[in-house]
Short mmCIF file of C-alpha atoms in Angstrom, two decimals:
data_model
loop_
_atom_site.label_atom_id
_atom_site.label_comp_id
_atom_site.label_asym_id
_atom_site.label_seq_id
_atom_site.Cartn_x
_atom_site.Cartn_y
_atom_site.Cartn_z
CA UNK X 1 13.05 19.38 28.73
CA UNK X 2 13.50 15.80 27.55
CA UNK X 3 15.29 13.59 30.03
CA UNK X 4 17.58 10.72 28.98
CA UNK X 5 15.04 8.25 30.35
CA UNK X 6 12.28 9.63 28.10
CA UNK X 7 14.26 9.35 24.85
CA UNK X 8 14.00 5.56 24.38
CA UNK X 9 10.23 5.77 24.80
CA UNK X 10 10.03 8.42 22.08
CA UNK X 11 12.04 6.24 19.73
CA UNK X 12 9.93 3.19 20.56
CA UNK X 13 6.80 5.06 19.58
CA UNK X 14 8.11 6.02 16.15
CA UNK X 15 6.89 2.98 14.18
CA UNK X 16 3.50 2.94 15.89
CA UNK X 17 3.03 6.67 15.32
CA UNK X 18 3.97 6.34 11.66
CA UNK X 19 1.53 3.47 11.23
CA UNK X 20 -1.21 5.45 12.94
CA UNK X 21 -0.55 8.45 10.72
CA UNK X 22 -0.75 6.23 7.62
CA UNK X 23 -4.05 4.78 8.81
CA UNK X 24 -5.41 8.25 9.55
CA UNK X 25 -4.45 9.53 6.11
CA UNK X 26 -6.02 6.52 4.41
CA UNK X 27 -9.21 6.99 6.39
CA UNK X 28 -9.31 10.68 5.51
CA UNK X 29 -8.94 9.94 1.79
CA UNK X 30 -11.49 7.12 1.74
CA UNK X 31 -15.09 7.66 0.58
CA UNK X 32 -17.68 8.33 3.28
CA UNK X 33 -21.44 8.12 3.54
CA UNK X 34 -21.55 11.78 2.58
CA UNK X 35 -19.35 11.22 -0.49
CA UNK X 36 -20.23 8.34 -2.82
CA UNK X 37 -17.52 6.08 -4.22
CA UNK X 38 -16.29 7.57 -7.49
CA UNK X 39 -15.82 4.90 -10.16
CA UNK X 40 -14.33 4.67 -13.66
CA UNK X 41 -15.13 1.67 -15.87
CA UNK X 42 -12.58 0.65 -18.52
CA UNK X 43 -13.44 -2.03 -21.10
CA UNK X 44 -12.96 -2.11 -24.87
CA UNK X 45 -16.43 -3.57 -25.49
CA UNK X 46 -19.05 -0.82 -25.45
CA UNK X 47 -21.90 -3.11 -24.37
CA UNK X 48 -19.87 -4.49 -21.45
CA UNK X 49 -18.66 -1.03 -20.48
CA UNK X 50 -22.16 0.44 -20.52
CA UNK X 51 -23.56 -2.59 -18.71
CA UNK X 52 -21.16 -2.29 -15.78
CA UNK X 53 -21.60 1.48 -15.62
CA UNK X 54 -25.38 1.16 -15.60
CA UNK X 55 -25.32 -1.56 -12.96
CA UNK X 56 -23.01 0.38 -10.65
CA UNK X 57 -25.13 3.51 -11.08
CA UNK X 58 -28.09 1.76 -9.43
CA UNK X 59 -26.32 1.96 -6.07
CA UNK X 60 -26.89 5.16 -4.06
CA UNK X 61 -23.34 5.10 -2.67
CA UNK X 62 -21.71 4.84 -6.11
CA UNK X 63 -21.11 7.50 -8.76
CA UNK X 64 -19.73 6.49 -12.17
CA UNK X 65 -17.62 9.49 -13.14
CA UNK X 66 -16.28 8.17 -16.43
CA UNK X 67 -15.70 5.27 -18.81
CA UNK X 68 -12.81 4.34 -21.08
CA UNK X 69 -12.32 2.03 -24.07
CA UNK X 70 -8.61 1.34 -23.52
CA UNK X 71 -5.87 1.71 -20.95
CA UNK X 72 -4.55 5.02 -22.23
CA UNK X 73 -8.00 6.57 -22.09
CA UNK X 74 -8.51 5.09 -18.61
CA UNK X 75 -5.40 6.89 -17.35
CA UNK X 76 -6.55 10.15 -18.96
CA UNK X 77 -10.05 9.88 -17.47
CA UNK X 78 -8.62 9.08 -14.04
CA UNK X 79 -6.31 12.07 -14.31
CA UNK X 80 -9.35 14.28 -14.92
CA UNK X 81 -11.90 12.67 -12.60
CA UNK X 82 -9.80 11.35 -9.69
CA UNK X 83 -11.90 8.22 -9.01
CA UNK X 84 -11.65 6.05 -5.92
CA UNK X 85 -11.97 2.77 -7.84
CA UNK X 86 -11.27 1.72 -11.43
CA UNK X 87 -12.95 -1.37 -12.84
CA UNK X 88 -10.32 -2.36 -15.42
CA UNK X 89 -10.48 -4.96 -18.18
CA UNK X 90 -7.11 -6.68 -18.33
CA UNK X 91 -7.06 -7.02 -22.15
CA UNK X 92 -7.59 -3.80 -24.11
CA UNK X 93 -6.09 -2.20 -27.25
CA UNK X 94 -3.63 0.73 -27.35
CA UNK X 95 -2.65 0.26 -23.70
CA UNK X 96 -3.81 -2.78 -21.75
CA UNK X 97 -5.03 -3.01 -18.18
CA UNK X 98 -1.59 -4.00 -16.88
CA UNK X 99 0.16 -0.91 -18.22
CA UNK X 100 -2.71 1.33 -17.15
CA UNK X 101 -2.64 -0.13 -13.64
CA UNK X 102 1.10 0.45 -13.36
CA UNK X 103 0.65 4.07 -14.43
CA UNK X 104 -2.26 4.70 -12.07
CA UNK X 105 -0.89 2.99 -8.98
CA UNK X 106 2.86 3.19 -9.51
CA UNK X 107 3.18 6.91 -10.18
CA UNK X 108 3.19 9.41 -7.34
CA UNK X 109 2.00 12.12 -9.71
CA UNK X 110 -0.30 11.85 -12.70
CA UNK X 111 -1.22 15.45 -13.28
CA UNK X 112 1.82 17.47 -14.18
CA UNK X 113 3.27 19.25 -11.17
CA UNK X 114 0.25 18.51 -8.99
CA UNK X 115 0.82 15.34 -6.92
CA UNK X 116 -1.73 12.56 -7.30
CA UNK X 117 -1.90 11.87 -3.57
CA UNK X 118 -4.72 9.33 -3.67
CA UNK X 119 -4.18 6.85 -6.54
CA UNK X 120 -7.34 4.88 -7.35
CA UNK X 121 -7.79 1.26 -6.33
CA UNK X 122 -7.85 -0.99 -9.37
CA UNK X 123 -10.13 -4.00 -9.72
CA UNK X 124 -9.20 -6.17 -12.69
CA UNK X 125 -11.89 -7.79 -14.83
CA UNK X 126 -11.05 -11.12 -16.44
CA UNK X 127 -12.70 -14.14 -18.05
CA UNK X 128 -10.46 -16.75 -16.41
CA UNK X 129 -9.27 -16.93 -12.81
CA UNK X 130 -5.86 -18.46 -13.61
CA UNK X 131 -4.90 -15.70 -16.04
CA UNK X 132 -1.25 -14.73 -16.46
CA UNK X 133 -2.29 -11.18 -17.34
CA UNK X 134 -4.17 -10.86 -14.04
CA UNK X 135 -1.04 -11.96 -12.18
CA UNK X 136 0.94 -9.27 -13.98
CA UNK X 137 -1.75 -6.71 -13.08
CA UNK X 138 -1.51 -7.69 -9.41
CA UNK X 139 2.26 -7.26 -9.63
CA UNK X 140 1.61 -3.82 -11.16
CA UNK X 141 -0.49 -2.82 -8.16
CA UNK X 142 -4.09 -3.95 -8.64
CA UNK X 143 -6.02 -4.56 -5.42
CA UNK X 144 -7.76 -7.69 -6.70
CA UNK X 145 -9.72 -9.14 -9.58
CA UNK X 146 -13.21 -10.24 -10.53
CA UNK X 147 -14.46 -12.73 -13.08
CA UNK X 148 -16.67 -11.13 -15.71
CA UNK X 149 -19.56 -13.45 -14.83
CA UNK X 150 -19.63 -12.02 -11.29
CA UNK X 151 -23.05 -11.46 -9.73
CA UNK X 152 -24.26 -7.89 -9.21
CA UNK X 153 -24.10 -8.18 -5.43
CA UNK X 154 -20.57 -9.57 -5.54
CA UNK X 155 -19.54 -6.69 -7.82
CA UNK X 156 -21.04 -4.11 -5.46
CA UNK X 157 -19.38 -5.71 -2.43
CA UNK X 158 -16.00 -5.85 -4.19
CA UNK X 159 -16.09 -2.15 -5.09
CA UNK X 160 -17.00 -1.23 -1.52
CA UNK X 161 -14.21 -3.42 -0.10
CA UNK X 162 -11.43 -1.88 -2.18
CA UNK X 163 -12.85 1.64 -1.84
CA UNK X 164 -12.52 1.22 1.92
CA UNK X 165 -8.81 0.51 1.48
CA UNK X 166 -8.93 -3.26 1.80
CA UNK X 167 -7.60 -5.85 -0.63
CA UNK X 168 -9.99 -8.10 -2.49
CA UNK X 169 -8.67 -11.52 -1.56
CA UNK X 170 -11.32 -14.00 -2.61
CA UNK X 171 -11.03 -17.18 -0.55
CA UNK X 172 -8.12 -19.04 -2.07
CA UNK X 173 -8.53 -17.67 -5.59
CA UNK X 174 -6.16 -14.70 -5.57
CA UNK X 175 -3.57 -16.59 -3.53
CA UNK X 176 -3.88 -19.60 -5.84
CA UNK X 177 -3.30 -17.38 -8.86
CA UNK X 178 -0.26 -15.67 -7.32
CA UNK X 179 1.22 -18.98 -6.18
CA UNK X 180 0.68 -20.60 -9.58
CA UNK X 181 2.34 -17.87 -11.62
CA UNK X 182 5.08 -17.28 -9.06
CA UNK X 183 5.91 -20.94 -9.67
CA UNK X 184 5.66 -20.70 -13.48
CA UNK X 185 7.43 -17.34 -13.71
CA UNK X 186 10.03 -17.44 -10.93
CA UNK X 187 11.93 -14.26 -10.22
CA UNK X 188 15.18 -13.80 -8.34
CA UNK X 189 14.23 -13.65 -4.65
CA UNK X 190 14.70 -10.22 -3.08
CA UNK X 191 14.90 -11.21 0.57
CA UNK X 192 16.92 -8.06 1.33
CA UNK X 193 13.72 -6.09 0.71
CA UNK X 194 12.38 -7.58 3.95
CA UNK X 195 15.36 -6.49 6.06
CA UNK X 196 13.33 -3.59 7.48
CA UNK X 197 10.91 -6.03 9.15
CA UNK X 198 11.26 -7.45 12.63
CA UNK X 199 11.05 -11.26 12.98
CA UNK X 200 7.44 -10.94 14.19
CA UNK X 201 6.54 -8.72 11.24
CA UNK X 202 8.11 -11.23 8.83
CA UNK X 203 5.96 -13.91 10.42
CA UNK X 204 2.88 -11.72 9.99
CA UNK X 205 3.73 -11.24 6.32
CA UNK X 206 4.10 -15.00 5.82
CA UNK X 207 0.74 -15.62 7.47
CA UNK X 208 -0.87 -12.90 5.34
CA UNK X 209 0.37 -14.82 2.31
CA UNK X 210 -1.49 -17.85 3.64
CA UNK X 211 -4.67 -15.76 3.48
CA UNK X 212 -5.33 -15.53 7.22
CA UNK X 213 -7.87 -12.96 8.39
CA UNK X 214 -7.20 -10.70 11.37
CA UNK X 215 -9.05 -12.99 13.80
CA UNK X 216 -7.14 -15.99 12.42
CA UNK X 217 -3.85 -14.11 12.74
CA UNK X 218 -4.71 -13.21 16.32
CA UNK X 219 -5.37 -16.86 17.13
CA UNK X 220 -2.19 -18.07 15.45
CA UNK X 221 0.00 -15.45 17.13
CA UNK X 222 -1.85 -15.54 20.48
CA UNK X 223 -2.40 -11.77 20.52
CA UNK X 224 -5.39 -9.45 20.30
CA UNK X 225 -6.89 -8.24 17.02
CA UNK X 226 -5.79 -4.65 17.69
CA UNK X 227 -2.21 -5.87 17.99
CA UNK X 228 -2.63 -7.74 14.71
CA UNK X 229 -3.90 -4.58 13.01
CA UNK X 230 -0.86 -2.71 14.27
CA UNK X 231 1.50 -5.41 12.96
CA UNK X 232 -0.21 -5.49 9.56
CA UNK X 233 -0.17 -1.70 9.31
CA UNK X 234 3.54 -1.62 10.11
CA UNK X 235 4.32 -4.32 7.54
CA UNK X 236 2.45 -2.45 4.80
CA UNK X 237 3.98 0.89 5.80
CA UNK X 238 7.58 -0.37 6.01
CA UNK X 239 7.37 -2.17 2.66
CA UNK X 240 5.50 0.64 0.93
CA UNK X 241 2.50 -1.59 0.17
CA UNK X 242 -1.10 -0.49 -0.22
CA UNK X 243 -2.99 -3.59 0.85
CA UNK X 244 -2.93 -7.30 1.56
CA UNK X 245 -2.91 -8.31 -2.09
CA UNK X 246 0.41 -6.50 -2.50
CA UNK X 247 1.66 -8.15 0.69
CA UNK X 248 0.90 -11.60 -0.74
CA UNK X 249 2.73 -10.69 -3.95
CA UNK X 250 5.71 -9.42 -1.95
CA UNK X 251 5.87 -12.59 0.13
CA UNK X 252 6.21 -14.71 -3.02
CA UNK X 253 8.42 -12.26 -4.90
CA UNK X 254 10.96 -12.13 -2.07
CA UNK X 255 11.02 -15.88 -1.58
CA UNK X 256 9.59 -15.62 1.95
CA UNK X 257 6.90 -18.01 0.75
CA UNK X 258 7.82 -20.67 -1.81
CA UNK X 259 5.03 -21.93 -4.15
CA UNK X 260 3.97 -25.40 -3.10
CA UNK X 261 6.23 -25.49 -0.04
CA UNK X 262 3.59 -24.38 2.45
CA UNK X 263 6.15 -22.69 4.66
CA UNK X 264 8.60 -19.85 4.68
CA UNK X 265 11.76 -20.12 2.63
#
């Protein structure tokens, strides 16, 4: 029998339990040593597409399960193959990488009545780092981006990072891109979207937008790294975000961080 004194404790555990359940589900869905990372490569140039596929196939923990020449085909292949990661060219005919990303990440179901419970992580391929189309792809839900002249080792590392459920936030580059196009393409701030956060969680989100790592967050907030992980998990869960890239986007989109201001709005 639950006593009146025990009830507040049960309520207090709700957020932490929800965050833990989210983490557990993500871990269960993620690739393991026993199951290689399943990858789809989408690029409209056959030589580029085959080159990336061949390069990725050299890694024992990767399996290329399909390729696509445009965004529409990428969505179809993902629907059939259920990859963990999609390497997506941002500019393609028929349906570009932005639209394909929105369909893959934004929809809860891609296969008729069967729910698509584990949408793939999308890595955008681009020629230029300050690319408006890449910004739009990040808004659509991509976990990060890579320049097409990336080294093989950097490519392999990036795929492993996003497959593990992390965001690909290259030092300064992704944040610089988001800040630049948030400034050039301002949207009406949606600060009410952050109403579900506590003041500490709002602070964590602002610091995430600065690109701080967990150890750096722990130092800034004077708490342990496990506490930081709990805060970050709660922020992502409450805002319905998949990773830190989306958190950075949200911080700018809501006006919590103002481009060029260097502080919260």
